[in-house]
Amino acid sequence: MGKLRVVHYINQFFANIGGEEKADFPAELRVGEVVGPGLAFKASFKDEAEIIATIVCGDSYFNENLETAKAQILEMVKAQNPDVFIAGPAFNAGRYGVACGTVADMVSSELGIPAITGMYEENPGADMFKNKVLTIATKNSAAGMRDAVAKMAPLALKLAKNEKIGASCEEGYMPNGVRVNFFEKERGSKRAVKMLLSKLSGKPFTTEYPMPSFDRVDPNPAVKDMAHARVALVTSGGIVPKGNPDHIESSSASHYGEYDISGVFDLTSDTYETAHGGYDPCYANQDADRVLPVDVLRDLEKEGKIGKLHEKFYTTTGNGTSVASSKAFAAEFSAKLKADGVDAVILTST
Amino acid sequence: MRLEMGHIHIKDIRFSEESKIVDGVLFVCEDEIRKIVLEDEKIKSVTFDIAKPGESTRITPVKDVIEPRVKVEGRGGIFPGVIAKVDTVGSGKTYALKGMAVVTAGRIVGFQEGIIDMSGPGADYTPFSKLINFVMVCEPEEGIEPHHYEQAVRLAGFRVAVRLGELAKELTPDETKVYETCGIKEGIEKYPDLPRVAYVHMLQSQGLLHDTYVYGVDAKKSLTTMMSPTEIMDGAIVSGNCVSACDKNTTYHHLNNPVIHDLFEEHGKTLNFVCHILTNENVYLADKMRSSDWTAKLCRMLDLDGVIVSQEGFGNPDTDLIMNCKKIEAEGVKTVIITDEYAGRDGKSQSLADADVAADAVVTGGNANQLIRLPKLDKVIGTLDYVTKIAGSSADAIMDDGSYEVELQVITGATNEMGFNCLSAR
């Protein structure tokens, strides 16, 4: 197998063209040339990979001619068709960091070529791109080059070889919102004791899971006229027709079910059951109305207290199902409920 | 309270005419143990098997894992209020059979039992692949309801573990460890400069087979309370639940609670381990509010500086975890919480069902939704009938080559929230 092919992107400063006064240097492709930090990458790659081309672009040129520069650089990379694309590292240089993030994101999303960059965590480019591009956290100045390359080069090789990427703390990239499992050296309880001792003595510690900003939903205003409202039932309690025809998983559901209850006045142990694996299913299986109260709503319908029970219900198992999946399910069936003229939904869990 | 723990290392388990332990080998008389299991009329039959580390063996559906122990000196007996009579345990001398476990299996509920692989990639994720397992697969009498069957198997496991533990009573342990905590006043006088630390232990108590028992008391019917940290070592807490296998605290976990053992390591050196606070994870909001209020109140009354909070299960109990954390921090007591994550198979989703800024020190046991490919193994103890149905699996789990593609969720103890494992996530 030949060497893996790398294209490297740097700015005018790291190409030794000049500082701010040369920042208008236009994008330039140097085929077969290894420039500036590229030499450190070359040394680190040994025989595994080679830099087949370096793209040099002034920071002002890039930012002031954004669309043109992007198009030019994209063409350059496309023509070289590398196995992996490396931008920077940019350390704490703000415009360079944004340029690195922009081109790396563009190369991976538009050309499907894996791309990485590296920069200081306070570089404005970090916040803009760390969730889109694997971004190695570097020191804040070029004095950290050796350290940066020591992390970027192996990660670039892994990407080029399509190998599994480890957790952020193992590979050195900034946490990017994707949780990756790995084995720590010490067990969790030991880590907890150490973390507590640090917290108690005011020493720095790093939480293993920074709290997400939580999506809290305010309830809609009350329905004014229930007597004419079309009411639907939606449940995360896993109630399905007997036999679970759509194979909704007992945990971590990959889909939801839509079932017609026209003419159904009571859910019985012969007709309905739960697919949910998070609770003892005995009582739900005996009488699924306990989770999805069709019987009571039919009574209310008859008594004229609600207008109509909607003929379809939506169901999934909440057990272990990710928030992202739940949101996706709800976005889809909420649109159906709206289109069907449903005025109110009763959500039941387990 | 002072407890001396003697460890008897078990190197092998063999079936034999007579039950005994000789030179680290546990000989088990099947007929004798069968009688102990079948004392309960709800169990129709039982088969025994032995699974050793490295073997191409899969045990499933796994219900509970239990370490045999015996009380040698001091008050009470193993599993007080469940097997032994009610009496305060945690002092004197206790022996444990290390390197082995009793594993109970059977079809039971069929959703939340787990898998223990003795070799292959799955074995890396369960601590029980490193033990020699004495497995008892129990079949119920016809017409027995799942929860009665579950209870019968649970108690049979404890009876068998106690019987095997008793075989060690006259032996000399291979190693001995001493665990001792002091009274409140004594601790303050003895360690005036050390931070006062307790362990807040959230017990699974969502009900409907999600239960934990303390001295035989169903934890959901108890207010937040406290124990001496050595009491668990005599089986004061037993598992009676079937939450997803990966973050279920088995009875083995309770006996060997890693937070308690690791706090003991630092006791008298960097911290003063004051006590073990027990709280629950009930499903009603009023219960959650009451229990977390009481937890925070106890932390304050004990003048604690810090606590470690551990969890069992996920989703609904995440709210208890965050309530506890928030309220304890509000009392000026620092917290570290241990949990696991359900971040989706792609790892991109929010990991917990609740969150708060007060939870700024989190230890994670990993993302339970992560997929793993479990290859076909030569031997199955139990049945594969439920592999596509248990929590963390799916109808599409069976691959063409006979392997299973499932979430870590199915593996017993994989993402333990007492911090039993090294698995983590970032």
mmCIF file with all atom_site columns, N, CA, C and O in Angstrom, chain A residues 298-318:
data_model
loop_
_atom_site.group_PDB
_atom_site.id
_atom_site.type_symbol
_atom_site.label_atom_id
_atom_site.label_alt_id
_atom_site.label_comp_id
_atom_site.label_asym_id
_atom_site.label_entity_id
_atom_site.label_seq_id
_atom_site.pdbx_PDB_ins_code
_atom_site.Cartn_x
_atom_site.Cartn_y
_atom_site.Cartn_z
_atom_site.occupancy
_atom_site.B_iso_or_equiv
_atom_site.pdbx_formal_charge
_atom_site.auth_seq_id
_atom_site.auth_comp_id
_atom_site.auth_asym_id
_atom_site.auth_atom_id
_atom_site.pdbx_PDB_model_num
ATOM 1  N N  . ARG A 1 298 ? -63.703 7.195  25.947 1.00 0.00 ? 298 ARG A N  1
ATOM 2  C CA . ARG A 1 298 ? -64.949 6.845  25.254 1.00 0.00 ? 298 ARG A CA 1
ATOM 3  C C  . ARG A 1 298 ? -66.159 7.252  26.116 1.00 0.00 ? 298 ARG A C  1
ATOM 4  O O  . ARG A 1 298 ? -67.163 7.746  25.596 1.00 0.00 ? 298 ARG A O  1
ATOM 5  N N  . ASP A 1 299 ? -66.047 7.048  27.427 1.00 0.00 ? 299 ASP A N  1
ATOM 6  C CA . ASP A 1 299 ? -67.111 7.478  28.337 1.00 0.00 ? 299 ASP A CA 1
ATOM 7  C C  . ASP A 1 299 ? -67.321 8.989  28.232 1.00 0.00 ? 299 ASP A C  1
ATOM 8  O O  . ASP A 1 299 ? -68.459 9.475  28.118 1.00 0.00 ? 299 ASP A O  1
ATOM 9  N N  . LEU A 1 300 ? -66.199 9.716  28.277 1.00 0.00 ? 300 LEU A N  1
ATOM 10 C CA . LEU A 1 300 ? -66.291 11.184 28.225 1.00 0.00 ? 300 LEU A CA 1
ATOM 11 C C  . LEU A 1 300 ? -66.882 11.640 26.894 1.00 0.00 ? 300 LEU A C  1
ATOM 12 O O  . LEU A 1 300 ? -67.617 12.629 26.829 1.00 0.00 ? 300 LEU A O  1
ATOM 13 N N  . GLU A 1 301 ? -66.542 10.903 25.843 1.00 0.00 ? 301 GLU A N  1
ATOM 14 C CA . GLU A 1 301 ? -67.068 11.198 24.509 1.00 0.00 ? 301 GLU A CA 1
ATOM 15 C C  . GLU A 1 301 ? -68.600 11.036 24.524 1.00 0.00 ? 301 GLU A C  1
ATOM 16 O O  . GLU A 1 301 ? -69.332 11.893 24.043 1.00 0.00 ? 301 GLU A O  1
ATOM 17 N N  . LYS A 1 302 ? -69.031 9.923  25.129 1.00 0.00 ? 302 LYS A N  1
ATOM 18 C CA . LYS A 1 302 ? -70.462 9.612  25.195 1.00 0.00 ? 302 LYS A CA 1
ATOM 19 C C  . LYS A 1 302 ? -71.204 10.647 26.034 1.00 0.00 ? 302 LYS A C  1
ATOM 20 O O  . LYS A 1 302 ? -72.306 11.074 25.704 1.00 0.00 ? 302 LYS A O  1
ATOM 21 N N  . GLU A 1 303 ? -70.543 11.065 27.120 1.00 0.00 ? 303 GLU A N  1
ATOM 22 C CA . GLU A 1 303 ? -71.166 12.039 28.020 1.00 0.00 ? 303 GLU A CA 1
ATOM 23 C C  . GLU A 1 303 ? -71.127 13.454 27.447 1.00 0.00 ? 303 GLU A C  1
ATOM 24 O O  . GLU A 1 303 ? -71.637 14.394 28.065 1.00 0.00 ? 303 GLU A O  1
ATOM 25 N N  . GLY A 1 304 ? -70.444 13.618 26.314 1.00 0.00 ? 304 GLY A N  1
ATOM 26 C CA . GLY A 1 304 ? -70.355 14.939 25.699 1.00 0.00 ? 304 GLY A CA 1
ATOM 27 C C  . GLY A 1 304 ? -69.345 15.860 26.371 1.00 0.00 ? 304 GLY A C  1
ATOM 28 O O  . GLY A 1 304 ? -69.325 17.061 26.109 1.00 0.00 ? 304 GLY A O  1
ATOM 29 N N  . LYS A 1 305 ? -68.513 15.300 27.226 1.00 0.00 ? 305 LYS A N  1
ATOM 30 C CA . LYS A 1 305 ? -67.516 16.151 27.916 1.00 0.00 ? 305 LYS A CA 1
ATOM 31 C C  . LYS A 1 305 ? -66.346 16.466 26.996 1.00 0.00 ? 305 LYS A C  1
ATOM 32 O O  . LYS A 1 305 ? -65.700 17.505 27.143 1.00 0.00 ? 305 LYS A O  1
ATOM 33 N N  . ILE A 1 306 ? -66.040 15.585 26.066 1.00 0.00 ? 306 ILE A N  1
ATOM 34 C CA . ILE A 1 306 ? -65.088 15.930 25.003 1.00 0.00 ? 306 ILE A CA 1
ATOM 35 C C  . ILE A 1 306 ? -65.816 15.764 23.685 1.00 0.00 ? 306 ILE A C  1
ATOM 36 O O  . ILE A 1 306 ? -66.812 15.039 23.597 1.00 0.00 ? 306 ILE A O  1
ATOM 37 N N  . GLY A 1 307 ? -65.290 16.451 22.662 1.00 0.00 ? 307 GLY A N  1
ATOM 38 C CA . GLY A 1 307 ? -65.951 16.365 21.371 1.00 0.00 ? 307 GLY A CA 1
ATOM 39 C C  . GLY A 1 307 ? -65.805 14.986 20.767 1.00 0.00 ? 307 GLY A C  1
ATOM 40 O O  . GLY A 1 307 ? -66.780 14.281 20.523 1.00 0.00 ? 307 GLY A O  1
ATOM 41 N N  . LYS A 1 308 ? -64.541 14.581 20.586 1.00 0.00 ? 308 LYS A N  1
ATOM 42 C CA . LYS A 1 308 ? -64.298 13.300 19.940 1.00 0.00 ? 308 LYS A CA 1
ATOM 43 C C  . LYS A 1 308 ? -62.919 12.777 20.337 1.00 0.00 ? 308 LYS A C  1
ATOM 44 O O  . LYS A 1 308 ? -61.980 13.551 20.505 1.00 0.00 ? 308 LYS A O  1
ATOM 45 N N  . LEU A 1 309 ? -62.845 11.457 20.472 1.00 0.00 ? 309 LEU A N  1
ATOM 46 C CA . LEU A 1 309 ? -61.521 10.835 20.663 1.00 0.00 ? 309 LEU A CA 1
ATOM 47 C C  . LEU A 1 309 ? -60.957 10.596 19.267 1.00 0.00 ? 309 LEU A C  1
ATOM 48 O O  . LEU A 1 309 ? -61.582 9.926  18.437 1.00 0.00 ? 309 LEU A O  1
ATOM 49 N N  . HIS A 1 310 ? -59.782 11.150 19.009 1.00 0.00 ? 310 HIS A N  1
ATOM 50 C CA . HIS A 1 310 ? -59.145 11.009 17.691 1.00 0.00 ? 310 HIS A CA 1
ATOM 51 C C  . HIS A 1 310 ? -58.951 9.522  17.370 1.00 0.00 ? 310 HIS A C  1
ATOM 52 O O  . HIS A 1 310 ? -58.596 8.737  18.250 1.00 0.00 ? 310 HIS A O  1
ATOM 53 N N  . GLU A 1 311 ? -59.162 9.156  16.103 1.00 0.00 ? 311 GLU A N  1
ATOM 54 C CA . GLU A 1 311 ? -59.185 7.720  15.770 1.00 0.00 ? 311 GLU A CA 1
ATOM 55 C C  . GLU A 1 311 ? -57.801 7.070  15.726 1.00 0.00 ? 311 GLU A C  1
ATOM 56 O O  . GLU A 1 311 ? -57.703 5.857  15.585 1.00 0.00 ? 311 GLU A O  1
ATOM 57 N N  . LYS A 1 312 ? -56.751 7.885  15.837 1.00 0.00 ? 312 LYS A N  1
ATOM 58 C CA . LYS A 1 312 ? -55.419 7.275  15.836 1.00 0.00 ? 312 LYS A CA 1
ATOM 59 C C  . LYS A 1 312 ? -54.701 7.615  17.136 1.00 0.00 ? 312 LYS A C  1
ATOM 60 O O  . LYS A 1 312 ? -54.835 8.724  17.649 1.00 0.00 ? 312 LYS A O  1
ATOM 61 N N  . PHE A 1 313 ? -53.947 6.649  17.640 1.00 0.00 ? 313 PHE A N  1
ATOM 62 C CA . PHE A 1 313 ? -53.053 7.003  18.757 1.00 0.00 ? 313 PHE A CA 1
ATOM 63 C C  . PHE A 1 313 ? -51.622 6.720  18.363 1.00 0.00 ? 313 PHE A C  1
ATOM 64 O O  . PHE A 1 313 ? -51.351 5.916  17.462 1.00 0.00 ? 313 PHE A O  1
ATOM 65 N N  . TYR A 1 314 ? -50.701 7.441  19.001 1.00 0.00 ? 314 TYR A N  1
ATOM 66 C CA . TYR A 1 314 ? -49.275 7.300  18.718 1.00 0.00 ? 314 TYR A CA 1
ATOM 67 C C  . TYR A 1 314 ? -48.592 6.763  19.965 1.00 0.00 ? 314 TYR A C  1
ATOM 68 O O  . TYR A 1 314 ? -48.911 7.174  21.078 1.00 0.00 ? 314 TYR A O  1
ATOM 69 N N  . THR A 1 315 ? -47.657 5.845  19.760 1.00 0.00 ? 315 THR A N  1
ATOM 70 C CA . THR A 1 315 ? -47.076 5.160  20.906 1.00 0.00 ? 315 THR A CA 1
ATOM 71 C C  . THR A 1 315 ? -45.622 4.788  20.663 1.00 0.00 ? 315 THR A C  1
ATOM 72 O O  . THR A 1 315 ? -45.225 4.506  19.530 1.00 0.00 ? 315 THR A O  1
ATOM 73 N N  . THR A 1 316 ? -44.849 4.835  21.724 1.00 0.00 ? 316 THR A N  1
ATOM 74 C CA . THR A 1 316 ? -43.481 4.319  21.670 1.00 0.00 ? 316 THR A CA 1
ATOM 75 C C  . THR A 1 316 ? -43.095 3.919  23.084 1.00 0.00 ? 316 THR A C  1
ATOM 76 O O  . THR A 1 316 ? -43.876 4.085  24.017 1.00 0.00 ? 316 THR A O  1
ATOM 77 N N  . THR A 1 317 ? -41.885 3.378  23.262 1.00 0.00 ? 317 THR A N  1
ATOM 78 C CA . THR A 1 317 ? -41.403 3.116  24.618 1.00 0.00 ? 317 THR A CA 1
ATOM 79 C C  . THR A 1 317 ? -40.428 4.223  24.994 1.00 0.00 ? 317 THR A C  1
ATOM 80 O O  . THR A 1 317 ? -39.452 4.477  24.274 1.00 0.00 ? 317 THR A O  1
ATOM 81 N N  . GLY A 1 318 ? -40.700 4.866  26.111 1.00 0.00 ? 318 GLY A N  1
ATOM 82 C CA . GLY A 1 318 ? -39.824 5.942  26.573 1.00 0.00 ? 318 GLY A CA 1
ATOM 83 C C  . GLY A 1 318 ? -38.541 5.398  27.165 1.00 0.00 ? 318 GLY A C  1
ATOM 84 O O  . GLY A 1 318 ? -37.508 6.070  27.194 1.00 0.00 ? 318 GLY A O  1
#
